[in-house]
Amino acid sequence: MELTHLNQRGEARMVDVSGKEQTARMARAQAVVSMAPETLALVVSGEHKKGDVLACARIAGIMAAKKTSDLIPLCHPLMLSKVEVEFEVDEANSQLRIESSCRLSGQTGVEMEALTAASVAALTIYDMCKAVQKDIRIGEICLLEKAGGKSGHFRSKDD
């Protein structure tokens, strides 16, 4: 397998996508935030003294997707047409599952944008809740699905 972000001398390079066909592309990613039941209750109820944790995390995730090329070296700046960040509460396991999705019509995929959105939303939840609980865990950051482009459709076996 050839690494596309390296030239023949092994130096980093941005991939030239100018010859690629413009197609509809989408990606979904997730992150899972584990916390104490009391912390989760504060987040879900909206009674956290710092404000609406989920609203802040949603906005942070959307903003992060739009700024992915500023954060990830060699990542192309993209004209995203849609970014969504949703939350699923799992009270039994005291977790918040974050799912992000990104869409565009373009020459390169949006996997990194979806992964960045989920990750930054999780980090925002941690940041807003760290005064209440310092041992919050962020995990299970992964790509759930991608569609469009030459490599076709991918769906995680865990999705």
PDB file of N, CA and C in Angstrom, residues 86-137:
ATOM      1  N   GLU A  86     -24.877  15.164  17.253  1.00  0.00           N
ATOM      2  CA  GLU A  86     -26.000  14.685  18.063  1.00  0.00           C
ATOM      3  C   GLU A  86     -25.480  13.919  19.274  1.00  0.00           C
ATOM      4  N   PHE A  87     -26.308  13.828  20.304  1.00  0.00           N
ATOM      5  CA  PHE A  87     -25.927  13.164  21.551  1.00  0.00           C
ATOM      6  C   PHE A  87     -26.938  12.079  21.898  1.00  0.00           C
ATOM      7  N   GLU A  88     -26.424  10.968  22.372  1.00  0.00           N
ATOM      8  CA  GLU A  88     -27.262   9.874  22.849  1.00  0.00           C
ATOM      9  C   GLU A  88     -26.852   9.588  24.289  1.00  0.00           C
ATOM     10  N   VAL A  89     -27.803   9.670  25.193  1.00  0.00           N
ATOM     11  CA  VAL A  89     -27.537   9.442  26.609  1.00  0.00           C
ATOM     12  C   VAL A  89     -27.710   7.954  26.922  1.00  0.00           C
ATOM     13  N   ASP A  90     -26.707   7.386  27.557  1.00  0.00           N
ATOM     14  CA  ASP A  90     -26.755   5.991  28.005  1.00  0.00           C
ATOM     15  C   ASP A  90     -26.632   6.017  29.526  1.00  0.00           C
ATOM     16  N   GLU A  91     -27.771   6.124  30.205  1.00  0.00           N
ATOM     17  CA  GLU A  91     -27.765   6.232  31.663  1.00  0.00           C
ATOM     18  C   GLU A  91     -27.253   4.959  32.322  1.00  0.00           C
ATOM     19  N   ALA A  92     -27.548   3.805  31.738  1.00  0.00           N
ATOM     20  CA  ALA A  92     -27.129   2.528  32.321  1.00  0.00           C
ATOM     21  C   ALA A  92     -25.616   2.431  32.445  1.00  0.00           C
ATOM     22  N   ASN A  93     -24.887   2.993  31.461  1.00  0.00           N
ATOM     23  CA  ASN A  93     -23.421   2.967  31.482  1.00  0.00           C
ATOM     24  C   ASN A  93     -22.812   4.313  31.838  1.00  0.00           C
ATOM     25  N   SER A  94     -23.665   5.269  32.170  1.00  0.00           N
ATOM     26  CA  SER A  94     -23.237   6.623  32.527  1.00  0.00           C
ATOM     27  C   SER A  94     -22.326   7.224  31.448  1.00  0.00           C
ATOM     28  N   GLN A  95     -22.853   7.227  30.233  1.00  0.00           N
ATOM     29  CA  GLN A  95     -22.084   7.711  29.084  1.00  0.00           C
ATOM     30  C   GLN A  95     -22.923   8.614  28.193  1.00  0.00           C
ATOM     31  N   LEU A  96     -22.206   9.476  27.492  1.00  0.00           N
ATOM     32  CA  LEU A  96     -22.775  10.258  26.404  1.00  0.00           C
ATOM     33  C   LEU A  96     -22.090   9.787  25.129  1.00  0.00           C
ATOM     34  N   ARG A  97     -22.868   9.373  24.152  1.00  0.00           N
ATOM     35  CA  ARG A  97     -22.314   9.011  22.851  1.00  0.00           C
ATOM     36  C   ARG A  97     -22.555  10.189  21.927  1.00  0.00           C
ATOM     37  N   ILE A  98     -21.485  10.671  21.333  1.00  0.00           N
ATOM     38  CA  ILE A  98     -21.546  11.790  20.402  1.00  0.00           C
ATOM     39  C   ILE A  98     -21.448  11.219  18.997  1.00  0.00           C
ATOM     40  N   GLU A  99     -22.344  11.622  18.125  1.00  0.00           N
ATOM     41  CA  GLU A  99     -22.241  11.236  16.725  1.00  0.00           C
ATOM     42  C   GLU A  99     -22.235  12.493  15.872  1.00  0.00           C
ATOM     43  N   SER A 100     -21.229  12.597  15.020  1.00  0.00           N
ATOM     44  CA  SER A 100     -21.131  13.725  14.106  1.00  0.00           C
ATOM     45  C   SER A 100     -21.310  13.223  12.688  1.00  0.00           C
ATOM     46  N   SER A 101     -21.829  14.091  11.833  1.00  0.00           N
ATOM     47  CA  SER A 101     -21.908  13.764  10.414  1.00  0.00           C
ATOM     48  C   SER A 101     -21.581  15.009   9.609  1.00  0.00           C
ATOM     49  N   CYS A 102     -20.878  14.789   8.510  1.00  0.00           N
ATOM     50  CA  CYS A 102     -20.472  15.884   7.622  1.00  0.00           C
ATOM     51  C   CYS A 102     -20.817  15.493   6.191  1.00  0.00           C
ATOM     52  N   ARG A 103     -21.191  16.498   5.406  1.00  0.00           N
ATOM     53  CA  ARG A 103     -21.519  16.290   3.993  1.00  0.00           C
ATOM     54  C   ARG A 103     -20.924  17.407   3.144  1.00  0.00           C
ATOM     55  N   LEU A 104     -20.670  17.050   1.883  1.00  0.00           N
ATOM     56  CA  LEU A 104     -20.267  18.033   0.887  1.00  0.00           C
ATOM     57  C   LEU A 104     -20.311  17.404  -0.486  1.00  0.00           C
ATOM     58  N   SER A 105     -20.186  18.229  -1.477  1.00  0.00           N
ATOM     59  CA  SER A 105     -19.945  17.768  -2.843  1.00  0.00           C
ATOM     60  C   SER A 105     -18.541  18.254  -3.152  1.00  0.00           C
ATOM     61  N   GLY A 106     -17.613  17.315  -3.327  1.00  0.00           N
ATOM     62  CA  GLY A 106     -16.231  17.735  -3.499  1.00  0.00           C
ATOM     63  C   GLY A 106     -15.337  16.645  -4.044  1.00  0.00           C
ATOM     64  N   GLN A 107     -14.041  16.924  -3.995  1.00  0.00           N
ATOM     65  CA  GLN A 107     -13.033  16.047  -4.572  1.00  0.00           C
ATOM     66  C   GLN A 107     -12.282  15.223  -3.535  1.00  0.00           C
ATOM     67  N   THR A 108     -12.605  15.409  -2.280  1.00  0.00           N
ATOM     68  CA  THR A 108     -11.964  14.638  -1.218  1.00  0.00           C
ATOM     69  C   THR A 108     -12.967  14.386  -0.099  1.00  0.00           C
ATOM     70  N   GLY A 109     -12.715  13.360   0.684  1.00  0.00           N
ATOM     71  CA  GLY A 109     -13.652  12.930   1.706  1.00  0.00           C
ATOM     72  C   GLY A 109     -13.710  13.830   2.922  1.00  0.00           C
ATOM     73  N   VAL A 110     -14.681  13.554   3.784  1.00  0.00           N
ATOM     74  CA  VAL A 110     -14.926  14.370   4.974  1.00  0.00           C
ATOM     75  C   VAL A 110     -14.753  13.572   6.267  1.00  0.00           C
ATOM     76  N   GLU A 111     -13.980  12.472   6.198  1.00  0.00           N
ATOM     77  CA  GLU A 111     -13.776  11.659   7.393  1.00  0.00           C
ATOM     78  C   GLU A 111     -13.098  12.441   8.509  1.00  0.00           C
ATOM     79  N   MET A 112     -12.057  13.195   8.175  1.00  0.00           N
ATOM     80  CA  MET A 112     -11.320  13.935   9.202  1.00  0.00           C
ATOM     81  C   MET A 112     -12.191  15.003   9.852  1.00  0.00           C
ATOM     82  N   GLU A 113     -13.070  15.609   9.074  1.00  0.00           N
ATOM     83  CA  GLU A 113     -13.969  16.623   9.621  1.00  0.00           C
ATOM     84  C   GLU A 113     -14.958  15.996  10.603  1.00  0.00           C
ATOM     85  N   ALA A 114     -15.493  14.839  10.261  1.00  0.00           N
ATOM     86  CA  ALA A 114     -16.426  14.161  11.169  1.00  0.00           C
ATOM     87  C   ALA A 114     -15.721  13.719  12.446  1.00  0.00           C
ATOM     88  N   LEU A 115     -14.517  13.161  12.304  1.00  0.00           N
ATOM     89  CA  LEU A 115     -13.747  12.732  13.481  1.00  0.00           C
ATOM     90  C   LEU A 115     -13.360  13.919  14.362  1.00  0.00           C
ATOM     91  N   THR A 116     -12.998  15.028  13.747  1.00  0.00           N
ATOM     92  CA  THR A 116     -12.631  16.221  14.505  1.00  0.00           C
ATOM     93  C   THR A 116     -13.844  16.780  15.238  1.00  0.00           C
ATOM     94  N   ALA A 117     -14.992  16.798  14.586  1.00  0.00           N
ATOM     95  CA  ALA A 117     -16.214  17.300  15.226  1.00  0.00           C
ATOM     96  C   ALA A 117     -16.548  16.486  16.474  1.00  0.00           C
ATOM     97  N   ALA A 118     -16.522  15.159  16.357  1.00  0.00           N
ATOM     98  CA  ALA A 118     -16.844  14.303  17.512  1.00  0.00           C
ATOM     99  C   ALA A 118     -15.821  14.487  18.629  1.00  0.00           C
ATOM    100  N   SER A 119     -14.550  14.577  18.265  1.00  0.00           N
ATOM    101  CA  SER A 119     -13.485  14.716  19.265  1.00  0.00           C
ATOM    102  C   SER A 119     -13.583  16.037  20.018  1.00  0.00           C
ATOM    103  N   VAL A 120     -13.784  17.119  19.298  1.00  0.00           N
ATOM    104  CA  VAL A 120     -13.846  18.438  19.950  1.00  0.00           C
ATOM    105  C   VAL A 120     -15.128  18.585  20.761  1.00  0.00           C
ATOM    106  N   ALA A 121     -16.211  18.005  20.313  1.00  0.00           N
ATOM    107  CA  ALA A 121     -17.430  18.020  21.129  1.00  0.00           C
ATOM    108  C   ALA A 121     -17.167  17.299  22.454  1.00  0.00           C
ATOM    109  N   ALA A 122     -16.477  16.152  22.393  1.00  0.00           N
ATOM    110  CA  ALA A 122     -16.138  15.413  23.617  1.00  0.00           C
ATOM    111  C   ALA A 122     -15.213  16.228  24.516  1.00  0.00           C
ATOM    112  N   LEU A 123     -14.213  16.868  23.938  1.00  0.00           N
ATOM    113  CA  LEU A 123     -13.296  17.701  24.726  1.00  0.00           C
ATOM    114  C   LEU A 123     -14.024  18.875  25.374  1.00  0.00           C
ATOM    115  N   THR A 124     -15.014  19.416  24.697  1.00  0.00           N
ATOM    116  CA  THR A 124     -15.793  20.527  25.255  1.00  0.00           C
ATOM    117  C   THR A 124     -16.611  20.058  26.455  1.00  0.00           C
ATOM    118  N   ILE A 125     -17.182  18.877  26.352  1.00  0.00           N
ATOM    119  CA  ILE A 125     -17.912  18.317  27.498  1.00  0.00           C
ATOM    120  C   ILE A 125     -16.959  18.159  28.677  1.00  0.00           C
ATOM    121  N   TYR A 126     -15.782  17.615  28.418  1.00  0.00           N
ATOM    122  CA  TYR A 126     -14.784  17.480  29.488  1.00  0.00           C
ATOM    123  C   TYR A 126     -14.459  18.851  30.090  1.00  0.00           C
ATOM    124  N   ASP A 127     -14.174  19.817  29.244  1.00  0.00           N
ATOM    125  CA  ASP A 127     -13.791  21.146  29.719  1.00  0.00           C
ATOM    126  C   ASP A 127     -14.874  21.767  30.597  1.00  0.00           C
ATOM    127  N   MET A 128     -16.110  21.632  30.198  1.00  0.00           N
ATOM    128  CA  MET A 128     -17.198  22.240  30.966  1.00  0.00           C
ATOM    129  C   MET A 128     -17.488  21.490  32.263  1.00  0.00           C
ATOM    130  N   CYS A 129     -17.114  20.202  32.322  1.00  0.00           N
ATOM    131  CA  CYS A 129     -17.439  19.381  33.494  1.00  0.00           C
ATOM    132  C   CYS A 129     -16.253  19.078  34.396  1.00  0.00           C
ATOM    133  N   LYS A 130     -15.068  19.513  34.037  1.00  0.00           N
ATOM    134  CA  LYS A 130     -13.874  19.133  34.803  1.00  0.00           C
ATOM    135  C   LYS A 130     -13.886  19.674  36.225  1.00  0.00           C
ATOM    136  N   ALA A 131     -14.582  20.768  36.482  1.00  0.00           N
ATOM    137  CA  ALA A 131     -14.670  21.290  37.845  1.00  0.00           C
ATOM    138  C   ALA A 131     -15.511  20.375  38.732  1.00  0.00           C
ATOM    139  N   VAL A 132     -16.419  19.635  38.121  1.00  0.00           N
ATOM    140  CA  VAL A 132     -17.288  18.715  38.847  1.00  0.00           C
ATOM    141  C   VAL A 132     -16.641  17.337  38.971  1.00  0.00           C
ATOM    142  N   GLN A 133     -15.939  16.924  37.903  1.00  0.00           N
ATOM    143  CA  GLN A 133     -15.335  15.592  37.882  1.00  0.00           C
ATOM    144  C   GLN A 133     -14.103  15.604  36.976  1.00  0.00           C
ATOM    145  N   LYS A 134     -12.952  15.302  37.537  1.00  0.00           N
ATOM    146  CA  LYS A 134     -11.708  15.342  36.762  1.00  0.00           C
ATOM    147  C   LYS A 134     -11.392  14.042  36.024  1.00  0.00           C
ATOM    148  N   ASP A 135     -11.982  12.937  36.440  1.00  0.00           N
ATOM    149  CA  ASP A 135     -11.632  11.655  35.825  1.00  0.00           C
ATOM    150  C   ASP A 135     -12.627  11.211  34.745  1.00  0.00           C
ATOM    151  N   ILE A 136     -13.257  12.160  34.088  1.00  0.00           N
ATOM    152  CA  ILE A 136     -14.103  11.855  32.937  1.00  0.00           C
ATOM    153  C   ILE A 136     -13.217  11.224  31.868  1.00  0.00           C
ATOM    154  N   ARG A 137     -13.751  10.221  31.181  1.00  0.00           N
ATOM    155  CA  ARG A 137     -12.979   9.530  30.139  1.00  0.00           C
ATOM    156  C   ARG A 137     -13.600   9.761  28.768  1.00  0.00           C
TER     157      ARG A 137
END
